[in-house]
Amino acid sequence: MFIPERIIFEKSALEYEMSQNIFNKFKGKADTEIIDSVSGRVKQYIPGDNLFSQYREGKKTLVIGTKKSLKFQSCKPSAHYQLPLVSGCMGQCEYCYLNTQLGDKPFVKIHANIDDILKQAQKYINERLPEITLFEGAATSDPVPVEPYTHSLKKAIEFFGKSEKSRFRFVTKYNDIDTLLNIQHNGHTEIRFSINTAFVINKYEHHTSSRNNRIEAGIKAAKAGYPTGFLIAPVFIYPNWKEDYHNLLLELGSKLPDNLSYPVTFEIISHRYTTIAKNRILEVFPDSDLPMNDEERKFKYGQFGYGKYVYPNENINEIKDFFTKELDGLYKNKKILYII
Ligand code: SF4
């Protein structure tokens, strides 16, 4: 659970019930500083005089504000729109895609005006009728660690559960989903769990849930009738990688119920990095031993004009063969969305 060291309330945020509940929960707690009615840049209240400490202080900061511009960002190709419930994440994964997106003090921000956000979602749904509109809840965050404070996922899932012409999805590396299990989702929300081997999680995914807890949460979501998916990303090649990934898939497969309402989906992404990401990672995690030796990788131009360092073809083919065989052998009711 996310216990922030400081909570910054933006001006007017306390007009909302969600903010008041958070304020009352933390009021007087010695370990959490409350900074109230802030207007202007919240970053000035977050300490740190170099990127290393700014990153860590940012990660321990919760900002409560409102989503003022109700224009949702598009979210191609995975959804039509981002649903802006939360931005940022308490996790400290060394290769997180957010490391280059959220600036030098990557605080977690929650939007207290959830009712306005869902009203706006309804407008977007109406605009696309009779087509179904898909919303992504984790485009710039992991929304699960703050769910005990916001209940925003619960509200969103119930909202989309009542809506025939919309769907919702989010991905998480956390397991605290119990409050989402017994609610009316009607199969309209897909929960994806980002899983990996214990070796990878312990080495690179700091302050996230363990391998076993994530597996357990995935099973719970599937048993609660949610369309459920597993994202294995990033896949690393290291001594015993095949044995570890085999055991991970074996354990997950043996625990998933046979009578799933929906095929379980898999997305497999091998490790890759850009030069910008590598430089940022090495500033924030100077002792990182992430495999980022350019000479051992293949440079591949991406669609947005910058290139990535991916594993060479022979490794990629080995990863593809391995996961295709494993998943085909271990899972009957499944869909492999991609292995890259
Ligand atoms: Fe980034 Fe996800 Fe790790 Fe959070 S849990 S730091 S969003 S990779």
PDB file of N, CA, C and O in Angstrom, residues 163-209:
ATOM      1  N   SER A 163     -22.657   0.333 -18.951  1.00  0.00           N
ATOM      2  CA  SER A 163     -22.675   0.927 -20.273  1.00  0.00           C
ATOM      3  C   SER A 163     -22.456  -0.152 -21.339  1.00  0.00           C
ATOM      4  O   SER A 163     -21.429  -0.823 -21.351  1.00  0.00           O
ATOM      5  N   GLU A 164     -23.418  -0.307 -22.225  1.00  0.00           N
ATOM      6  CA  GLU A 164     -23.307  -1.340 -23.272  1.00  0.00           C
ATOM      7  C   GLU A 164     -22.268  -0.967 -24.321  1.00  0.00           C
ATOM      8  O   GLU A 164     -21.692  -1.826 -24.968  1.00  0.00           O
ATOM      9  N   LYS A 165     -22.062   0.312 -24.500  1.00  0.00           N
ATOM     10  CA  LYS A 165     -21.249   0.757 -25.636  1.00  0.00           C
ATOM     11  C   LYS A 165     -19.871   1.272 -25.220  1.00  0.00           C
ATOM     12  O   LYS A 165     -19.320   2.167 -25.876  1.00  0.00           O
ATOM     13  N   SER A 166     -19.352   0.768 -24.117  1.00  0.00           N
ATOM     14  CA  SER A 166     -17.991   1.155 -23.751  1.00  0.00           C
ATOM     15  C   SER A 166     -17.318   0.003 -23.034  1.00  0.00           C
ATOM     16  O   SER A 166     -17.983  -0.910 -22.520  1.00  0.00           O
ATOM     17  N   ARG A 167     -16.016   0.055 -23.039  1.00  0.00           N
ATOM     18  CA  ARG A 167     -15.208  -0.934 -22.325  1.00  0.00           C
ATOM     19  C   ARG A 167     -14.065  -0.195 -21.651  1.00  0.00           C
ATOM     20  O   ARG A 167     -13.671   0.897 -22.065  1.00  0.00           O
ATOM     21  N   PHE A 168     -13.496  -0.853 -20.615  1.00  0.00           N
ATOM     22  CA  PHE A 168     -12.435  -0.223 -19.825  1.00  0.00           C
ATOM     23  C   PHE A 168     -11.346  -1.259 -19.625  1.00  0.00           C
ATOM     24  O   PHE A 168     -11.621  -2.473 -19.556  1.00  0.00           O
ATOM     25  N   ARG A 169     -10.117  -0.814 -19.555  1.00  0.00           N
ATOM     26  CA  ARG A 169      -9.010  -1.749 -19.281  1.00  0.00           C
ATOM     27  C   ARG A 169      -7.917  -1.010 -18.529  1.00  0.00           C
ATOM     28  O   ARG A 169      -7.769   0.208 -18.642  1.00  0.00           O
ATOM     29  N   PHE A 170      -7.194  -1.763 -17.722  1.00  0.00           N
ATOM     30  CA  PHE A 170      -6.010  -1.190 -17.084  1.00  0.00           C
ATOM     31  C   PHE A 170      -5.045  -2.317 -16.776  1.00  0.00           C
ATOM     32  O   PHE A 170      -5.418  -3.505 -16.774  1.00  0.00           O
ATOM     33  N   VAL A 171      -3.801  -1.946 -16.539  1.00  0.00           N
ATOM     34  CA  VAL A 171      -2.767  -2.933 -16.250  1.00  0.00           C
ATOM     35  C   VAL A 171      -2.099  -2.555 -14.931  1.00  0.00           C
ATOM     36  O   VAL A 171      -2.023  -1.370 -14.591  1.00  0.00           O
ATOM     37  N   THR A 172      -1.645  -3.560 -14.200  1.00  0.00           N
ATOM     38  CA  THR A 172      -1.031  -3.272 -12.908  1.00  0.00           C
ATOM     39  C   THR A 172       0.096  -4.242 -12.570  1.00  0.00           C
ATOM     40  O   THR A 172       0.101  -5.381 -13.048  1.00  0.00           O
ATOM     41  N   LYS A 173       0.999  -3.755 -11.730  1.00  0.00           N
ATOM     42  CA  LYS A 173       2.017  -4.632 -11.148  1.00  0.00           C
ATOM     43  C   LYS A 173       1.725  -4.822  -9.649  1.00  0.00           C
ATOM     44  O   LYS A 173       2.624  -5.184  -8.894  1.00  0.00           O
ATOM     45  N   TYR A 174       0.502  -4.555  -9.240  1.00  0.00           N
ATOM     46  CA  TYR A 174       0.138  -4.647  -7.814  1.00  0.00           C
ATOM     47  C   TYR A 174      -0.996  -5.654  -7.621  1.00  0.00           C
ATOM     48  O   TYR A 174      -1.639  -6.068  -8.594  1.00  0.00           O
ATOM     49  N   ASN A 175      -1.242  -5.984  -6.369  1.00  0.00           N
ATOM     50  CA  ASN A 175      -2.209  -7.055  -6.103  1.00  0.00           C
ATOM     51  C   ASN A 175      -3.414  -6.619  -5.270  1.00  0.00           C
ATOM     52  O   ASN A 175      -4.290  -7.423  -4.998  1.00  0.00           O
ATOM     53  N   ASP A 176      -3.473  -5.346  -4.897  1.00  0.00           N
ATOM     54  CA  ASP A 176      -4.510  -4.913  -3.957  1.00  0.00           C
ATOM     55  C   ASP A 176      -5.827  -4.652  -4.698  1.00  0.00           C
ATOM     56  O   ASP A 176      -6.247  -3.509  -4.863  1.00  0.00           O
ATOM     57  N   ILE A 177      -6.464  -5.716  -5.143  1.00  0.00           N
ATOM     58  CA  ILE A 177      -7.664  -5.540  -5.985  1.00  0.00           C
ATOM     59  C   ILE A 177      -8.923  -6.106  -5.326  1.00  0.00           C
ATOM     60  O   ILE A 177      -9.963  -6.202  -5.972  1.00  0.00           O
ATOM     61  N   ASP A 178      -8.811  -6.444  -4.042  1.00  0.00           N
ATOM     62  CA  ASP A 178      -9.952  -7.127  -3.407  1.00  0.00           C
ATOM     63  C   ASP A 178     -11.249  -6.319  -3.460  1.00  0.00           C
ATOM     64  O   ASP A 178     -12.334  -6.887  -3.571  1.00  0.00           O
ATOM     65  N   THR A 179     -11.141  -4.988  -3.392  1.00  0.00           N
ATOM     66  CA  THR A 179     -12.372  -4.177  -3.399  1.00  0.00           C
ATOM     67  C   THR A 179     -13.025  -4.152  -4.788  1.00  0.00           C
ATOM     68  O   THR A 179     -14.122  -3.622  -4.949  1.00  0.00           O
ATOM     69  N   LEU A 180     -12.337  -4.732  -5.775  1.00  0.00           N
ATOM     70  CA  LEU A 180     -12.901  -4.717  -7.137  1.00  0.00           C
ATOM     71  C   LEU A 180     -13.549  -6.050  -7.499  1.00  0.00           C
ATOM     72  O   LEU A 180     -14.091  -6.208  -8.596  1.00  0.00           O
ATOM     73  N   LEU A 181     -13.480  -7.011  -6.564  1.00  0.00           N
ATOM     74  CA  LEU A 181     -13.880  -8.368  -6.945  1.00  0.00           C
ATOM     75  C   LEU A 181     -15.389  -8.575  -6.975  1.00  0.00           C
ATOM     76  O   LEU A 181     -15.898  -9.247  -7.862  1.00  0.00           O
ATOM     77  N   ASN A 182     -16.078  -7.992  -6.011  1.00  0.00           N
ATOM     78  CA  ASN A 182     -17.518  -8.273  -5.920  1.00  0.00           C
ATOM     79  C   ASN A 182     -18.357  -7.086  -6.373  1.00  0.00           C
ATOM     80  O   ASN A 182     -19.282  -6.673  -5.695  1.00  0.00           O
ATOM     81  N   ILE A 183     -17.991  -6.529  -7.498  1.00  0.00           N
ATOM     82  CA  ILE A 183     -18.780  -5.395  -7.992  1.00  0.00           C
ATOM     83  C   ILE A 183     -19.315  -5.738  -9.383  1.00  0.00           C
ATOM     84  O   ILE A 183     -18.866  -6.680 -10.026  1.00  0.00           O
ATOM     85  N   GLN A 184     -20.282  -4.948  -9.826  1.00  0.00           N
ATOM     86  CA  GLN A 184     -20.957  -5.232 -11.104  1.00  0.00           C
ATOM     87  C   GLN A 184     -20.105  -4.750 -12.266  1.00  0.00           C
ATOM     88  O   GLN A 184     -20.246  -3.623 -12.723  1.00  0.00           O
ATOM     89  N   HIS A 185     -19.231  -5.625 -12.757  1.00  0.00           N
ATOM     90  CA  HIS A 185     -18.392  -5.187 -13.893  1.00  0.00           C
ATOM     91  C   HIS A 185     -18.973  -5.646 -15.231  1.00  0.00           C
ATOM     92  O   HIS A 185     -18.658  -5.086 -16.278  1.00  0.00           O
ATOM     93  N   ASN A 186     -19.816  -6.657 -15.185  1.00  0.00           N
ATOM     94  CA  ASN A 186     -20.463  -7.183 -16.398  1.00  0.00           C
ATOM     95  C   ASN A 186     -19.487  -7.538 -17.507  1.00  0.00           C
ATOM     96  O   ASN A 186     -19.836  -7.481 -18.698  1.00  0.00           O
ATOM     97  N   GLY A 187     -18.271  -7.833 -17.148  1.00  0.00           N
ATOM     98  CA  GLY A 187     -17.290  -8.229 -18.161  1.00  0.00           C
ATOM     99  C   GLY A 187     -16.842  -7.077 -19.049  1.00  0.00           C
ATOM    100  O   GLY A 187     -16.217  -7.290 -20.079  1.00  0.00           O
ATOM    101  N   HIS A 188     -17.166  -5.843 -18.652  1.00  0.00           N
ATOM    102  CA  HIS A 188     -16.804  -4.702 -19.503  1.00  0.00           C
ATOM    103  C   HIS A 188     -15.430  -4.129 -19.170  1.00  0.00           C
ATOM    104  O   HIS A 188     -14.978  -3.204 -19.838  1.00  0.00           O
ATOM    105  N   THR A 189     -14.799  -4.637 -18.109  1.00  0.00           N
ATOM    106  CA  THR A 189     -13.452  -4.162 -17.757  1.00  0.00           C
ATOM    107  C   THR A 189     -12.479  -5.324 -17.867  1.00  0.00           C
ATOM    108  O   THR A 189     -12.752  -6.415 -17.348  1.00  0.00           O
ATOM    109  N   GLU A 190     -11.382  -5.072 -18.538  1.00  0.00           N
ATOM    110  CA  GLU A 190     -10.333  -6.089 -18.626  1.00  0.00           C
ATOM    111  C   GLU A 190      -9.201  -5.684 -17.685  1.00  0.00           C
ATOM    112  O   GLU A 190      -8.705  -4.544 -17.752  1.00  0.00           O
ATOM    113  N   ILE A 191      -8.820  -6.601 -16.795  1.00  0.00           N
ATOM    114  CA  ILE A 191      -7.683  -6.321 -15.912  1.00  0.00           C
ATOM    115  C   ILE A 191      -6.495  -7.129 -16.409  1.00  0.00           C
ATOM    116  O   ILE A 191      -6.587  -8.348 -16.574  1.00  0.00           O
ATOM    117  N   ARG A 192      -5.400  -6.420 -16.646  1.00  0.00           N
ATOM    118  CA  ARG A 192      -4.172  -7.097 -17.083  1.00  0.00           C
ATOM    119  C   ARG A 192      -3.138  -6.974 -15.977  1.00  0.00           C
ATOM    120  O   ARG A 192      -2.996  -5.919 -15.355  1.00  0.00           O
ATOM    121  N   PHE A 193      -2.447  -8.066 -15.738  1.00  0.00           N
ATOM    122  CA  PHE A 193      -1.399  -8.066 -14.709  1.00  0.00           C
ATOM    123  C   PHE A 193      -0.056  -8.178 -15.396  1.00  0.00           C
ATOM    124  O   PHE A 193       0.144  -9.050 -16.249  1.00  0.00           O
ATOM    125  N   SER A 194       0.816  -7.284 -15.030  1.00  0.00           N
ATOM    126  CA  SER A 194       2.176  -7.351 -15.551  1.00  0.00           C
ATOM    127  C   SER A 194       2.955  -8.271 -14.618  1.00  0.00           C
ATOM    128  O   SER A 194       3.104  -7.976 -13.427  1.00  0.00           O
ATOM    129  N   ILE A 195       3.389  -9.402 -15.140  1.00  0.00           N
ATOM    130  CA  ILE A 195       4.074 -10.374 -14.283  1.00  0.00           C
ATOM    131  C   ILE A 195       5.484 -10.621 -14.822  1.00  0.00           C
ATOM    132  O   ILE A 195       5.783 -10.300 -15.977  1.00  0.00           O
ATOM    133  N   ASN A 196       6.304 -11.192 -13.984  1.00  0.00           N
ATOM    134  CA  ASN A 196       7.655 -11.513 -14.420  1.00  0.00           C
ATOM    135  C   ASN A 196       8.233 -12.541 -13.456  1.00  0.00           C
ATOM    136  O   ASN A 196       7.573 -12.934 -12.478  1.00  0.00           O
ATOM    137  N   THR A 197       9.452 -12.959 -13.713  1.00  0.00           N
ATOM    138  CA  THR A 197      10.069 -13.937 -12.811  1.00  0.00           C
ATOM    139  C   THR A 197      10.503 -13.219 -11.527  1.00  0.00           C
ATOM    140  O   THR A 197      10.732 -11.993 -11.535  1.00  0.00           O
ATOM    141  N   ALA A 198      10.653 -13.985 -10.453  1.00  0.00           N
ATOM    142  CA  ALA A 198      11.088 -13.368  -9.187  1.00  0.00           C
ATOM    143  C   ALA A 198      12.461 -12.726  -9.378  1.00  0.00           C
ATOM    144  O   ALA A 198      12.747 -11.662  -8.805  1.00  0.00           O
ATOM    145  N   PHE A 199      13.306 -13.328 -10.183  1.00  0.00           N
ATOM    146  CA  PHE A 199      14.641 -12.774 -10.439  1.00  0.00           C
ATOM    147  C   PHE A 199      14.527 -11.346 -10.988  1.00  0.00           C
ATOM    148  O   PHE A 199      15.170 -10.416 -10.500  1.00  0.00           O
ATOM    149  N   VAL A 200      13.678 -11.157 -11.989  1.00  0.00           N
ATOM    150  CA  VAL A 200      13.531  -9.835 -12.622  1.00  0.00           C
ATOM    151  C   VAL A 200      12.860  -8.850 -11.659  1.00  0.00           C
ATOM    152  O   VAL A 200      13.301  -7.708 -11.500  1.00  0.00           O
ATOM    153  N   ILE A 201      11.802  -9.302 -10.995  1.00  0.00           N
ATOM    154  CA  ILE A 201      11.077  -8.392 -10.099  1.00  0.00           C
ATOM    155  C   ILE A 201      11.990  -7.922  -8.962  1.00  0.00           C
ATOM    156  O   ILE A 201      12.078  -6.730  -8.661  1.00  0.00           O
ATOM    157  N   ASN A 202      12.698  -8.863  -8.342  1.00  0.00           N
ATOM    158  CA  ASN A 202      13.533  -8.492  -7.196  1.00  0.00           C
ATOM    159  C   ASN A 202      14.700  -7.588  -7.597  1.00  0.00           C
ATOM    160  O   ASN A 202      15.138  -6.743  -6.828  1.00  0.00           O
ATOM    161  N   LYS A 203      15.151  -7.757  -8.809  1.00  0.00           N
ATOM    162  CA  LYS A 203      16.313  -6.991  -9.248  1.00  0.00           C
ATOM    163  C   LYS A 203      15.942  -5.602  -9.762  1.00  0.00           C
ATOM    164  O   LYS A 203      16.661  -4.632  -9.531  1.00  0.00           O
ATOM    165  N   TYR A 204      14.816  -5.500 -10.452  1.00  0.00           N
ATOM    166  CA  TYR A 204      14.547  -4.249 -11.180  1.00  0.00           C
ATOM    167  C   TYR A 204      13.225  -3.561 -10.841  1.00  0.00           C
ATOM    168  O   TYR A 204      13.044  -2.405 -11.212  1.00  0.00           O
ATOM    169  N   GLU A 205      12.285  -4.246 -10.206  1.00  0.00           N
ATOM    170  CA  GLU A 205      10.952  -3.643 -10.020  1.00  0.00           C
ATOM    171  C   GLU A 205      10.749  -3.299  -8.542  1.00  0.00           C
ATOM    172  O   GLU A 205       9.969  -3.942  -7.841  1.00  0.00           O
ATOM    173  N   HIS A 206      11.466  -2.286  -8.096  1.00  0.00           N
ATOM    174  CA  HIS A 206      11.436  -1.927  -6.668  1.00  0.00           C
ATOM    175  C   HIS A 206      10.062  -1.375  -6.264  1.00  0.00           C
ATOM    176  O   HIS A 206       9.427  -0.662  -7.037  1.00  0.00           O
ATOM    177  N   HIS A 207       9.661  -1.697  -5.044  1.00  0.00           N
ATOM    178  CA  HIS A 207       8.399  -1.194  -4.475  1.00  0.00           C
ATOM    179  C   HIS A 207       7.167  -1.615  -5.291  1.00  0.00           C
ATOM    180  O   HIS A 207       6.219  -0.847  -5.442  1.00  0.00           O
ATOM    181  N   THR A 208       7.225  -2.810  -5.847  1.00  0.00           N
ATOM    182  CA  THR A 208       6.019  -3.347  -6.502  1.00  0.00           C
ATOM    183  C   THR A 208       5.643  -4.648  -5.785  1.00  0.00           C
ATOM    184  O   THR A 208       6.383  -5.121  -4.912  1.00  0.00           O
ATOM    185  N   SER A 209       4.538  -5.250  -6.186  1.00  0.00           N
ATOM    186  CA  SER A 209       4.111  -6.508  -5.546  1.00  0.00           C
ATOM    187  C   SER A 209       4.974  -7.668  -6.039  1.00  0.00           C
ATOM    188  O   SER A 209       5.503  -7.626  -7.149  1.00  0.00           O
TER     189      SER A 209
END
